[in-house]
Amino acid sequence: MNLDTQQQSAVETESKRALVLSGAGSGKTRVLIERIAHLIETQHVSPYEIMAFTFTRKAAGEIRTRLVERLGNQAYHVQMGTMHALALSMLQRFGDVIGIKGKQLTVYGDWEEQFLLKDVAMAMGVYNGKAWKPKKRDVDDVFYAYYACGVEPNELDPVHDLFHAFIARCKENNSMTYGGLLAGMNLLIPTMAQYLKIKHILVDEIQDIDFLQWKIIREMEEAFGASLYCVGDLDQSIYEWRGAVPQYLIEHEAEFDIYRLQTNYRSRASIVEAANKLISHNQDRLPMEMVATREDGDEGSNVFLFKDVDSEKLVDMFELKEKPVTILARNHALLTKLSMLLEAAHIDHVYIGKDTALTNSEEFRRFHAFLKLIRNPFDNFSMLLIKDILGISAEDYSEIRHKAAEQGMSHFQMWRSLFKMTPDFFAHSGYLVEYVSLLNSHSWWKFDIAPIIVFIQKYIDESSVETTVSNYLDWLATIDIQDEVKEDYEGLTLMTIHAAKGLEWGTVIIAGCNEEILPSKQAIRNDEIEAERRLFYVAMTRAKDNLILTVRPTVTETNGREYVNPESRFIGEAI
């Protein structure tokens, strides 16, 4: 690949700790690929000695594909993926060190975690089906601290006993929550250092990692004696609400050799200028100004502002041109209504987030409990989810639980032993298509499983690996909303700004550029304007050719009450 001077310096650095500040559209993916290629081809580093963390699975897939084109089969030996995906991989390899049967590990999503937490809390008498004691907010804060910072509650914390009872239940089920994967990986670093010879650690989107992820990276850096190569952009940090700590980079700036990629190859000049003007209002940043390489079109500025545009008018004004168009919004409320109106107007579009909503549904999780038991017969929670579907009475299940405890067996194992009524799908080979066909043929279901079957079939059709139950569950455990994005789709796409991170389109429409929408009411109340400004900046810099800002009516009336939402302050700051 041809590299500019800034990119070349970043790729060829000999620094043991480098921070590459990469502006929007500056070619950071190219730099990451060339950095890995430089290590292998010029520095003669074995690909087995490189571990690269990406923020999304889509980014990992893109880098892997382009790296294979660049290096051939050597690229497959680079350990690459999101931190959660690599954590799962490490737990499957070395989980026995912390008492986990890695090959059979079950990963619980948000819905399963909350269901199991309530079950444990009810058994302990701290939740009665309605009220929590301690307060649910305090419970959530403890788990947030554990997942984002790796901090467990102390003995005086009122949530201490519940937390440890929940962790113990997970261990009994040979399972972990999605958030718990990183805590598990952190425990495995000494073991990993014995068996893996990682000499170079690369981290993409470094501004969006949390304290626990920083801890893992720092401890791996020390345990392996590895170099650290971080790529990111503080101006694009939009995940503080999820635990990201962009301030960490500002506080530790002196520990890195810093390289800046400031040339924007993506967007037209007026878009770059507007984005620069907007983000310059932030104080907590490492200063960097993008320089455009693309001129505006013959008609002048490629940034357009439309006022008094509600959802109905947005549908009316939409005209599909040659280039793909994407509508970005702060939240799903606006997008859901817009999608309904587009459907009514018979305008084809893709709404990114529908599959994610499906995977978080109770029906999806109960269906998949069958597949999880095929892989992990120790998963008592998955057995709990399907007992009603299988027609197991409360009395029979009480007997199953009692005898399982007596004999040191799982509930699933005891059910099979006691009742000899195991459905045929539990006896088949490990291929996903067979199990799905058999599950689809049964008449147990009291909910519509058709969308679930379509979802799984899509995975089977698009998979590049053997479609076993285990491979599918590994893929599902670290699913990301960007997995829904269709490559080379030429139509209309709807998605939130958070989901659009790292992507680009010819024309981008930002909907709802109003106060209390973007910035949000909560951000205004909590004085989190800089975080919202970064979010607006990310939305603007997704556009290559045209950026359209739409402002909803600033005065509206609902049920006789008047609401005032002025034009977003960010518009005046940008244009």
Coordinates of C-alpha atoms in Angstrom, one line a residue:
M1 CA 0.0 0.0 0.0
N2 CA 1.2 3.6 -0.7
L3 CA 1.6 5.4 2.6
D4 CA 1.9 9.2 3.2
T5 CA 4.7 10.6 5.3
Q6 CA 2.7 10.6 8.5
Q7 CA 1.5 7.0 7.9
Q8 CA 5.0 5.8 7.1
S9 CA 6.5 7.2 10.3
A10 CA 3.8 5.5 12.3
V11 CA 4.2 2.2 10.6
E12 CA 8.0 2.0 10.9
T13 CA 8.4 3.3 14.4
E14 CA 10.7 1.3 16.7
S15 CA 9.0 2.7 19.8
K16 CA 8.1 0.1 22.5
R17 CA 5.1 2.2 23.3
A18 CA 3.5 4.1 20.4
L19 CA 0.2 6.1 20.3
V20 CA -1.0 6.8 16.8
L21 CA -3.7 9.6 16.9
S22 CA -5.6 8.9 13.8
G23 CA -8.2 11.5 12.6
A24 CA -11.4 10.5 10.9
G25 CA -10.7 9.2 7.4
S26 CA -7.0 9.3 7.8
G27 CA -6.3 5.6 6.9
K28 CA -5.9 4.0 10.3
T29 CA -6.9 0.6 9.1
R30 CA -4.3 0.8 6.4
V31 CA -1.7 1.8 9.0
L32 CA -2.6 -1.2 11.3
I33 CA -2.3 -3.6 8.3
E34 CA 1.0 -2.1 7.2
R35 CA 2.3 -2.1 10.8
I36 CA 1.6 -5.9 11.1
A37 CA 3.1 -6.5 7.6
H38 CA 6.2 -4.4 8.6
L39 CA 6.7 -6.4 11.7
I40 CA 6.5 -9.7 9.8
E41 CA 8.3 -8.8 6.6
T42 CA 10.9 -6.3 7.8
Q43 CA 11.4 -7.0 11.5
H44 CA 11.1 -10.8 10.9
V45 CA 8.5 -11.2 13.7
S46 CA 6.6 -14.4 13.7
P47 CA 2.8 -13.8 13.1
Y48 CA 2.2 -16.1 16.2
E49 CA 4.0 -13.3 18.3
I50 CA 1.4 -10.7 17.4
M51 CA -1.9 -10.0 19.1
A52 CA -4.2 -7.3 17.8
F53 CA -7.4 -6.1 19.6
T54 CA -10.1 -4.4 17.5
F55 CA -13.2 -2.7 18.8
T56 CA -15.7 -4.5 16.6
R57 CA -15.8 -7.9 15.0
K58 CA -16.5 -6.2 11.6
A59 CA -13.2 -4.3 11.9
A60 CA -11.4 -7.5 12.8
G61 CA -12.9 -9.2 9.7
E62 CA -11.9 -6.3 7.4
I63 CA -8.3 -6.2 8.7
R64 CA -8.0 -10.0 8.5
T65 CA -9.3 -10.0 4.9
R66 CA -7.0 -7.2 3.8
L67 CA -4.0 -8.7 5.7
V68 CA -4.5 -12.0 3.9
E69 CA -4.4 -10.2 0.6
R70 CA -1.3 -8.5 1.8
L71 CA 0.6 -11.4 3.4
G72 CA -1.1 -14.6 2.3
N73 CA -1.6 -17.5 4.8
Q74 CA 0.7 -15.9 7.4
A75 CA -2.1 -13.5 8.2
Y76 CA -4.2 -16.4 9.7
H77 CA -1.6 -16.9 12.4
V78 CA -2.0 -13.4 13.9
Q79 CA -4.2 -13.5 16.9
M80 CA -6.9 -10.9 16.2
G81 CA -10.3 -10.0 17.3
T82 CA -12.3 -8.0 19.8
M83 CA -11.0 -8.2 23.4
H84 CA -14.1 -10.2 24.4
A85 CA -13.6 -12.6 21.5
L86 CA -10.0 -13.2 22.3
A87 CA -10.9 -13.5 26.0
L88 CA -13.3 -16.3 25.1
S89 CA -10.6 -18.0 23.0
M90 CA -8.2 -17.8 25.9
L91 CA -10.8 -19.2 28.4
Q92 CA -11.5 -22.1 26.0
R93 CA -7.7 -22.9 25.9
F94 CA -6.7 -22.3 29.5
G95 CA -10.0 -22.1 31.5
D96 CA -9.1 -25.2 33.6
V97 CA -6.6 -23.0 35.5
I98 CA -9.6 -21.1 37.0
G99 CA -12.0 -24.1 37.2
I100 CA -13.7 -23.6 33.9
K101 CA -14.3 -26.4 31.3
G102 CA -13.3 -24.1 28.5
K103 CA -14.5 -26.2 25.5
Q104 CA -18.0 -26.4 27.0
L105 CA -18.2 -22.8 28.4
T106 CA -21.6 -21.1 28.0
V107 CA -21.7 -17.3 27.7
Y108 CA -24.8 -15.5 29.0
G109 CA -26.1 -12.3 27.3
D110 CA -27.8 -9.4 29.1
W111 CA -31.3 -11.0 29.2
E112 CA -29.9 -14.3 30.6
E113 CA -27.8 -12.5 33.1
Q114 CA -30.7 -10.5 34.4
F115 CA -33.0 -13.6 34.6
L116 CA -30.4 -15.6 36.5
L117 CA -29.6 -12.7 38.8
K118 CA -33.3 -12.4 39.7
D119 CA -33.4 -16.2 40.3
V120 CA -30.4 -16.0 42.6
A121 CA -31.8 -12.9 44.4
M122 CA -35.2 -14.6 45.0
A123 CA -33.5 -17.7 46.4
M124 CA -31.6 -15.4 48.8
G125 CA -34.7 -13.4 49.8
V126 CA -33.4 -10.1 48.5
Y127 CA -35.9 -9.9 45.6
N128 CA -39.6 -10.7 45.9
G129 CA -40.5 -10.3 42.2
K130 CA -41.1 -6.5 42.5
A131 CA -38.8 -4.9 45.0
W132 CA -35.0 -5.3 45.6
K133 CA -33.2 -5.0 48.9
P134 CA -30.5 -3.6 48.4
K135 CA -31.8 -1.4 45.7
K136 CA -31.5 -2.6 42.1
R137 CA -29.5 0.5 41.2
D138 CA -26.9 -0.4 43.8
V139 CA -26.8 -4.0 42.4
D140 CA -26.3 -2.7 38.9
D141 CA -23.5 -0.3 40.1
V142 CA -21.6 -3.2 41.6
F143 CA -21.7 -5.3 38.4
Y144 CA -20.8 -2.2 36.4
A145 CA -17.7 -1.7 38.5
Y146 CA -16.8 -5.4 38.1
Y147 CA -17.2 -5.4 34.3
A148 CA -15.6 -2.0 33.6
C149 CA -12.9 -1.8 36.3
G150 CA -12.5 -5.4 37.5
V151 CA -13.4 -4.3 41.1
E152 CA -15.3 -6.7 43.3
P153 CA -17.5 -5.4 46.2
N154 CA -15.9 -5.5 49.6
E155 CA -17.3 -7.4 52.5
L156 CA -19.2 -4.4 53.9
D157 CA -21.0 -3.7 50.6
P158 CA -24.7 -4.8 50.9
V159 CA -24.5 -6.3 47.5
H160 CA -21.4 -8.5 48.4
D161 CA -23.2 -11.7 49.2
L162 CA -25.6 -11.5 46.2
F163 CA -22.6 -10.8 43.8
H164 CA -20.6 -13.8 45.0
A165 CA -23.7 -16.0 45.0
F166 CA -24.3 -15.1 41.4
I167 CA -20.7 -15.7 40.4
A168 CA -20.8 -19.1 42.2
R169 CA -24.0 -20.0 40.3
C170 CA -22.3 -19.1 37.0
K171 CA -19.4 -21.3 37.9
E172 CA -21.7 -24.2 38.9
N173 CA -23.2 -23.8 35.4
N174 CA -19.8 -23.7 33.7
S175 CA -20.8 -20.3 32.4
M176 CA -19.8 -16.7 32.3
T177 CA -21.6 -13.5 31.5
Y178 CA -20.4 -11.5 28.5
G179 CA -18.9 -8.9 30.8
G180 CA -17.3 -11.5 33.0
L181 CA -15.2 -12.8 30.0
L182 CA -12.6 -10.0 30.6
A183 CA -12.4 -10.6 34.3
G184 CA -11.7 -14.3 33.4
M185 CA -9.0 -13.3 30.9
N186 CA -7.3 -11.1 33.4
L187 CA -6.9 -14.1 35.7
L188 CA -5.3 -16.1 32.9
I189 CA -2.5 -13.7 32.0
P190 CA 0.2 -15.5 34.0
T191 CA -0.8 -18.8 32.3
M192 CA -1.0 -17.2 28.9
A193 CA 2.5 -15.8 29.4
Q194 CA 3.8 -19.4 30.0
Y195 CA 2.4 -20.8 26.7
L196 CA 2.1 -17.8 24.3
K197 CA 5.1 -15.8 23.0
I198 CA 3.4 -12.5 22.3
K199 CA 5.9 -9.8 21.5
H200 CA 3.7 -7.1 20.0
I201 CA 0.3 -6.0 21.2
L202 CA -1.8 -3.7 18.9
V203 CA -4.9 -2.0 20.0
D204 CA -7.4 -0.3 17.7
E205 CA -9.9 2.4 18.9
I206 CA -7.8 2.8 22.1
Q207 CA -9.9 5.8 23.3
D208 CA -13.0 3.6 23.8
I209 CA -11.6 0.9 26.2
D210 CA -12.4 0.9 29.9
F211 CA -10.2 0.6 33.0
L212 CA -10.3 -3.2 33.1
Q213 CA -9.3 -3.4 29.4
W214 CA -6.4 -1.0 30.2
K215 CA -5.4 -3.2 33.1
I216 CA -5.4 -6.3 30.9
I217 CA -3.3 -4.6 28.2
R218 CA -0.8 -3.2 30.8
E219 CA -0.4 -6.6 32.5
M220 CA 0.0 -8.4 29.2
E221 CA 2.6 -5.8 28.2
E222 CA 4.5 -6.6 31.3
A223 CA 4.0 -10.3 31.5
F224 CA 5.0 -10.9 27.8
G225 CA 7.6 -8.1 27.7
A226 CA 5.8 -6.9 24.6
S227 CA 5.7 -3.6 22.7
L228 CA 2.4 -1.7 22.8
Y229 CA 1.0 0.0 19.6
C230 CA -2.2 1.9 20.1
V231 CA -4.3 3.6 17.4
G232 CA -7.3 5.9 18.1
D233 CA -8.7 9.4 18.2
L234 CA -9.9 11.0 21.4
D235 CA -12.2 13.2 19.4
Q236 CA -14.1 10.1 18.5
S237 CA -14.5 8.7 22.0
I238 CA -18.3 8.0 22.4
Y239 CA -18.5 5.2 24.9
E240 CA -17.9 6.8 28.3
W241 CA -21.4 5.7 29.2
R242 CA -20.2 2.1 28.8
G243 CA -17.1 2.6 30.9
A244 CA -14.6 4.0 28.4
V245 CA -11.9 6.3 29.9
P246 CA -10.6 8.6 27.2
Q247 CA -9.1 10.8 30.0
Y248 CA -6.6 8.0 30.6
L249 CA -4.8 8.8 27.4
I250 CA -4.6 12.5 28.4
E251 CA -3.2 11.7 31.8
H252 CA -0.7 9.2 30.5
E253 CA 0.2 11.0 27.3
A254 CA 3.9 11.3 28.4
E255 CA 4.3 7.5 28.5
F256 CA 3.8 7.2 24.7
D257 CA 5.7 8.3 21.6
I258 CA 2.9 10.1 19.7
Y259 CA 2.3 10.0 16.0
R260 CA -0.5 12.0 14.3
L261 CA -2.4 11.1 11.2
Q262 CA -4.1 14.3 10.2
T263 CA -4.8 13.9 6.5
N264 CA -8.5 13.2 5.8
Y265 CA -8.9 11.1 2.6
R266 CA -12.6 10.4 3.2
S267 CA -14.7 13.6 3.2
R268 CA -15.0 16.7 1.1
A269 CA -13.4 19.9 2.3
S270 CA -16.5 21.6 3.7
I271 CA -17.4 18.5 5.7
V272 CA -13.9 18.4 7.2
E273 CA -13.9 22.2 7.9
A274 CA -17.3 21.9 9.7
A275 CA -16.1 18.9 11.8
N276 CA -12.9 20.8 12.7
K277 CA -14.8 23.8 13.8
L278 CA -17.2 21.7 15.9
I279 CA -14.6 19.7 17.8
S280 CA -12.4 22.7 18.5
H281 CA -14.9 23.7 21.2
N282 CA -13.9 20.7 23.3
Q283 CA -11.2 21.2 26.0
D284 CA -10.4 17.6 27.0
R285 CA -8.5 16.4 24.0
L286 CA -5.1 16.0 22.4
P287 CA -5.2 18.8 19.8
M288 CA -5.3 17.7 16.2
E289 CA -6.9 19.3 13.1
M290 CA -7.8 17.3 10.0
V291 CA -6.6 18.5 6.6
A292 CA -8.9 17.7 3.7
T293 CA -7.6 16.2 0.4
R294 CA -10.9 16.3 -1.4
E295 CA -12.3 19.5 -2.8
D296 CA -16.0 20.4 -2.7
G297 CA -18.3 19.9 -5.7
D298 CA -19.0 22.5 -8.3
E299 CA -22.0 23.7 -6.4
G300 CA -20.0 24.8 -3.4
S301 CA -20.4 23.5 0.2
N302 CA -21.4 19.9 0.6
V303 CA -22.9 20.5 4.1
F304 CA -26.7 21.2 4.0
L305 CA -29.1 22.4 6.7
F306 CA -32.8 21.7 6.6
K307 CA -35.2 23.0 9.3
D308 CA -38.7 21.9 10.5
V309 CA -38.1 18.4 9.3
D310 CA -40.1 15.9 11.3
S311 CA -40.2 12.2 10.5
E312 CA -42.9 12.6 7.9
K313 CA -41.1 15.3 6.1
L314 CA -37.9 13.3 6.2
V315 CA -39.6 10.5 4.4
D316 CA -41.1 13.0 1.9
M317 CA -37.7 14.7 1.2
F318 CA -35.9 11.4 0.8
E319 CA -34.6 10.8 -2.8
L320 CA -32.3 7.9 -3.5
K321 CA -29.5 9.0 -5.7
E322 CA -26.4 7.2 -7.1
K323 CA -24.6 6.9 -3.7
P324 CA -25.8 5.0 -0.6
V325 CA -27.6 7.1 1.9
T326 CA -27.6 6.6 5.6
I327 CA -29.8 8.3 8.2
L328 CA -28.2 8.6 11.7
A329 CA -30.0 9.4 14.9
R330 CA -29.2 9.8 18.6
N331 CA -31.6 7.0 19.6
H332 CA -33.8 4.2 18.4
A333 CA -37.1 6.0 19.2
L334 CA -36.7 8.3 16.2
L335 CA -35.4 5.5 13.9
T336 CA -38.2 3.1 14.8
K337 CA -40.9 5.6 13.8
L338 CA -39.0 6.6 10.7
S339 CA -38.7 2.9 9.7
M340 CA -42.5 2.4 10.1
L341 CA -43.2 5.5 7.9
L342 CA -40.7 4.3 5.2
E343 CA -42.4 0.9 5.2
A344 CA -45.8 2.5 4.8
A345 CA -44.4 4.6 1.9
H346 CA -43.0 1.4 0.3
I347 CA -39.4 2.7 0.5
D348 CA -36.9 -0.1 0.7
H349 CA -34.4 0.4 3.6
V350 CA -32.4 -1.5 6.1
Y351 CA -32.8 -0.7 9.8
I352 CA -29.6 -1.7 11.7
G353 CA -30.6 -3.0 15.1
K354 CA -33.4 -5.4 14.4
D355 CA -31.3 -8.5 14.7
T356 CA -29.8 -7.2 17.9
A357 CA -33.2 -6.7 19.3
L358 CA -34.1 -10.2 18.3
T359 CA -31.0 -11.7 20.0
N360 CA -31.9 -9.9 23.3
S361 CA -35.5 -11.3 23.3
E362 CA -36.8 -13.9 25.8
E363 CA -37.9 -16.1 22.9
F364 CA -34.5 -16.1 21.3
R365 CA -32.8 -17.0 24.5
R366 CA -35.1 -19.8 25.4
F367 CA -34.7 -21.3 21.9
H368 CA -31.0 -21.1 22.2
A369 CA -30.9 -22.7 25.6
F370 CA -31.4 -26.0 23.8
L371 CA -28.3 -25.5 21.7
K372 CA -26.3 -24.4 24.8
L373 CA -27.2 -27.6 26.6
I374 CA -25.9 -29.6 23.6
R375 CA -22.6 -28.0 24.1
N376 CA -22.6 -27.6 27.9
P377 CA -24.7 -30.2 29.8
F378 CA -23.6 -28.6 33.1
D379 CA -25.7 -25.4 32.3
N380 CA -28.5 -25.6 34.9
F381 CA -29.7 -22.2 34.0
S382 CA -30.4 -23.2 30.3
M383 CA -32.2 -26.3 31.7
L384 CA -34.3 -23.9 33.8
L385 CA -35.3 -21.9 30.7
I386 CA -36.6 -24.9 28.8
K387 CA -38.2 -27.0 31.5
D388 CA -41.7 -25.5 30.8
I389 CA -41.2 -26.0 27.0
L390 CA -40.4 -29.7 27.6
G391 CA -43.4 -30.1 29.9
I392 CA -41.5 -30.8 33.0
S393 CA -43.8 -30.2 36.0
A394 CA -42.7 -28.3 39.1
E395 CA -42.8 -31.5 41.2
D396 CA -40.6 -33.4 38.7
Y397 CA -38.1 -30.5 38.4
S398 CA -37.9 -30.3 42.2
E399 CA -37.0 -34.0 42.2
I400 CA -34.4 -33.5 39.4
R401 CA -32.7 -30.7 41.4
H402 CA -32.7 -32.7 44.6
K403 CA -31.2 -35.8 43.1
A404 CA -28.8 -33.8 41.0
A405 CA -27.4 -32.2 44.1
E406 CA -27.2 -35.5 45.9
Q407 CA -25.3 -37.2 43.1
G408 CA -23.1 -34.3 41.8
M409 CA -24.8 -34.2 38.4
S410 CA -26.3 -31.3 36.5
H411 CA -30.1 -30.9 36.2
F412 CA -29.9 -31.8 32.5
Q413 CA -27.9 -35.0 33.2
M414 CA -30.3 -36.0 35.9
W415 CA -33.3 -35.4 33.7
R416 CA -31.9 -37.6 31.0
S417 CA -31.1 -40.3 33.7
L418 CA -34.4 -40.2 35.5
F419 CA -37.0 -39.9 32.7
K420 CA -35.4 -41.5 29.6
M421 CA -37.4 -39.2 27.5
T422 CA -34.7 -37.2 25.8
P423 CA -35.8 -35.8 22.5
D424 CA -33.9 -37.0 19.4
F425 CA -32.1 -33.8 18.8
F426 CA -29.8 -34.4 21.8
A427 CA -28.4 -37.5 20.2
H428 CA -27.3 -36.1 16.9
S429 CA -23.9 -35.0 15.5
G430 CA -22.6 -31.5 16.2
Y431 CA -23.8 -29.9 13.0
L432 CA -26.0 -26.9 13.5
V433 CA -28.3 -27.4 10.6
E434 CA -29.5 -30.8 11.9
Y435 CA -30.4 -29.4 15.3
V436 CA -32.2 -26.4 13.9
S437 CA -34.2 -28.7 11.6
L438 CA -35.2 -30.9 14.5
L439 CA -36.1 -28.0 16.8
N440 CA -38.1 -26.5 14.0
S441 CA -40.1 -29.7 13.6
H442 CA -41.3 -29.9 17.2
S443 CA -44.6 -28.7 18.3
W444 CA -43.6 -27.4 21.8
W445 CA -43.3 -23.8 20.8
K446 CA -45.8 -21.2 22.2
F447 CA -44.0 -18.4 20.4
D448 CA -43.1 -17.7 16.8
I449 CA -39.7 -19.2 16.1
A450 CA -39.7 -18.3 12.4
P451 CA -37.5 -15.1 12.9
I452 CA -35.1 -17.2 14.9
I453 CA -34.8 -19.9 12.3
V454 CA -34.2 -17.2 9.6
F455 CA -31.5 -15.6 11.8
I456 CA -29.7 -19.0 12.2
Q457 CA -30.1 -19.9 8.6
K458 CA -28.5 -16.6 7.6
Y459 CA -25.5 -17.5 9.7
I460 CA -25.2 -20.9 8.1
D461 CA -25.5 -19.4 4.6
E462 CA -22.9 -16.8 5.2
S463 CA -20.5 -18.7 7.5
S464 CA -16.9 -19.3 6.3
V465 CA -16.3 -22.0 8.9
E466 CA -17.8 -25.4 9.7
T467 CA -21.3 -24.7 11.0
T468 CA -21.2 -26.7 14.2
V469 CA -23.2 -25.8 17.3
S470 CA -20.0 -24.8 19.1
N471 CA -18.8 -22.5 16.3
Y472 CA -22.2 -20.9 16.1
L473 CA -22.4 -20.3 19.8
D474 CA -18.9 -18.8 19.9
W475 CA -19.9 -16.4 17.1
L476 CA -23.2 -15.6 18.9
A477 CA -21.4 -14.9 22.2
T478 CA -19.6 -11.9 20.8
I479 CA -22.2 -10.7 18.3
D480 CA -22.0 -6.9 17.5
I481 CA -24.6 -4.6 16.0
Q482 CA -22.3 -3.8 13.1
D483 CA -22.6 -7.5 12.0
E484 CA -26.0 -6.4 10.6
V485 CA -24.4 -3.9 8.2
K486 CA -24.7 -5.0 4.6
E487 CA -21.6 -4.7 2.5
D488 CA -22.0 -2.7 -0.7
Y489 CA -25.7 -2.0 0.0
E490 CA -26.8 0.8 -2.4
G491 CA -30.0 1.7 -0.6
L492 CA -31.1 3.5 2.5
T493 CA -29.7 2.5 5.9
L494 CA -31.0 3.6 9.3
M495 CA -28.8 3.3 12.4
T496 CA -27.8 5.0 15.6
I497 CA -24.6 7.1 15.6
H498 CA -23.0 4.8 18.1
A499 CA -23.6 1.9 15.7
A500 CA -22.1 3.8 12.8
K501 CA -18.6 4.2 14.5
G502 CA -15.8 3.4 12.0
L503 CA -18.1 3.2 9.0
E504 CA -18.6 5.6 6.0
W505 CA -21.2 6.4 3.3
G506 CA -21.5 8.8 0.4
T507 CA -24.4 10.8 1.8
V508 CA -25.2 11.0 5.6
I509 CA -28.3 12.6 7.0
I510 CA -28.2 13.4 10.7
A511 CA -31.8 13.5 12.0
G512 CA -33.0 15.3 15.1
C513 CA -30.3 18.1 15.4
N514 CA -32.2 19.7 18.3
E515 CA -31.4 20.5 22.0
E516 CA -32.5 17.7 24.3
I517 CA -32.1 15.2 21.4
L518 CA -28.5 15.9 20.3
P519 CA -27.2 16.9 22.9
S520 CA -29.6 14.7 24.9
K521 CA -31.6 16.0 27.8
Q522 CA -29.6 13.8 30.2
A523 CA -26.3 15.1 28.9
I524 CA -27.4 18.7 29.3
R525 CA -28.5 18.0 32.9
N526 CA -25.3 16.2 33.8
D527 CA -23.0 18.7 32.0
E528 CA -21.7 16.0 29.5
I529 CA -21.7 18.3 26.5
E530 CA -18.2 17.4 25.4
A531 CA -19.2 13.7 25.1
E532 CA -22.2 14.7 23.0
R533 CA -20.1 17.0 20.8
R534 CA -17.8 14.0 20.1
L535 CA -20.9 12.0 19.1
F536 CA -22.0 14.7 16.7
Y537 CA -18.5 14.8 15.3
V538 CA -18.5 11.1 14.7
A539 CA -21.8 11.4 12.9
M540 CA -20.5 14.2 10.7
T541 CA -17.3 12.5 9.7
R542 CA -19.1 9.4 8.4
A543 CA -20.0 11.4 5.3
K544 CA -17.8 11.2 2.2
D545 CA -19.7 13.4 -0.3
N546 CA -22.7 15.1 1.3
L547 CA -23.7 15.8 4.9
I548 CA -27.3 16.8 5.6
L549 CA -28.3 18.2 9.0
T550 CA -32.0 18.1 9.7
V551 CA -33.7 20.0 12.6
R552 CA -37.0 18.8 13.9
P553 CA -39.7 21.5 14.6
T554 CA -38.5 23.5 17.5
V555 CA -42.0 24.0 19.0
T556 CA -44.4 21.0 19.1
E557 CA -47.6 20.3 20.9
T558 CA -48.7 17.0 22.4
N559 CA -51.9 16.4 24.4
G560 CA -52.3 20.1 24.8
R561 CA -48.8 20.7 26.2
E562 CA -46.2 22.7 24.3
Y563 CA -42.6 21.4 24.0
V564 CA -39.7 23.6 23.0
N565 CA -36.6 21.9 21.5
P566 CA -34.4 24.6 20.0
E567 CA -31.9 24.0 17.2
S568 CA -28.9 22.1 18.5
R569 CA -26.0 24.3 19.6
F570 CA -23.7 22.0 17.6
I571 CA -25.0 23.4 14.3
G572 CA -24.0 26.9 15.2
E573 CA -20.6 25.6 16.3
A574 CA -20.0 23.7 13.0
I575 CA -21.4 25.9 10.2

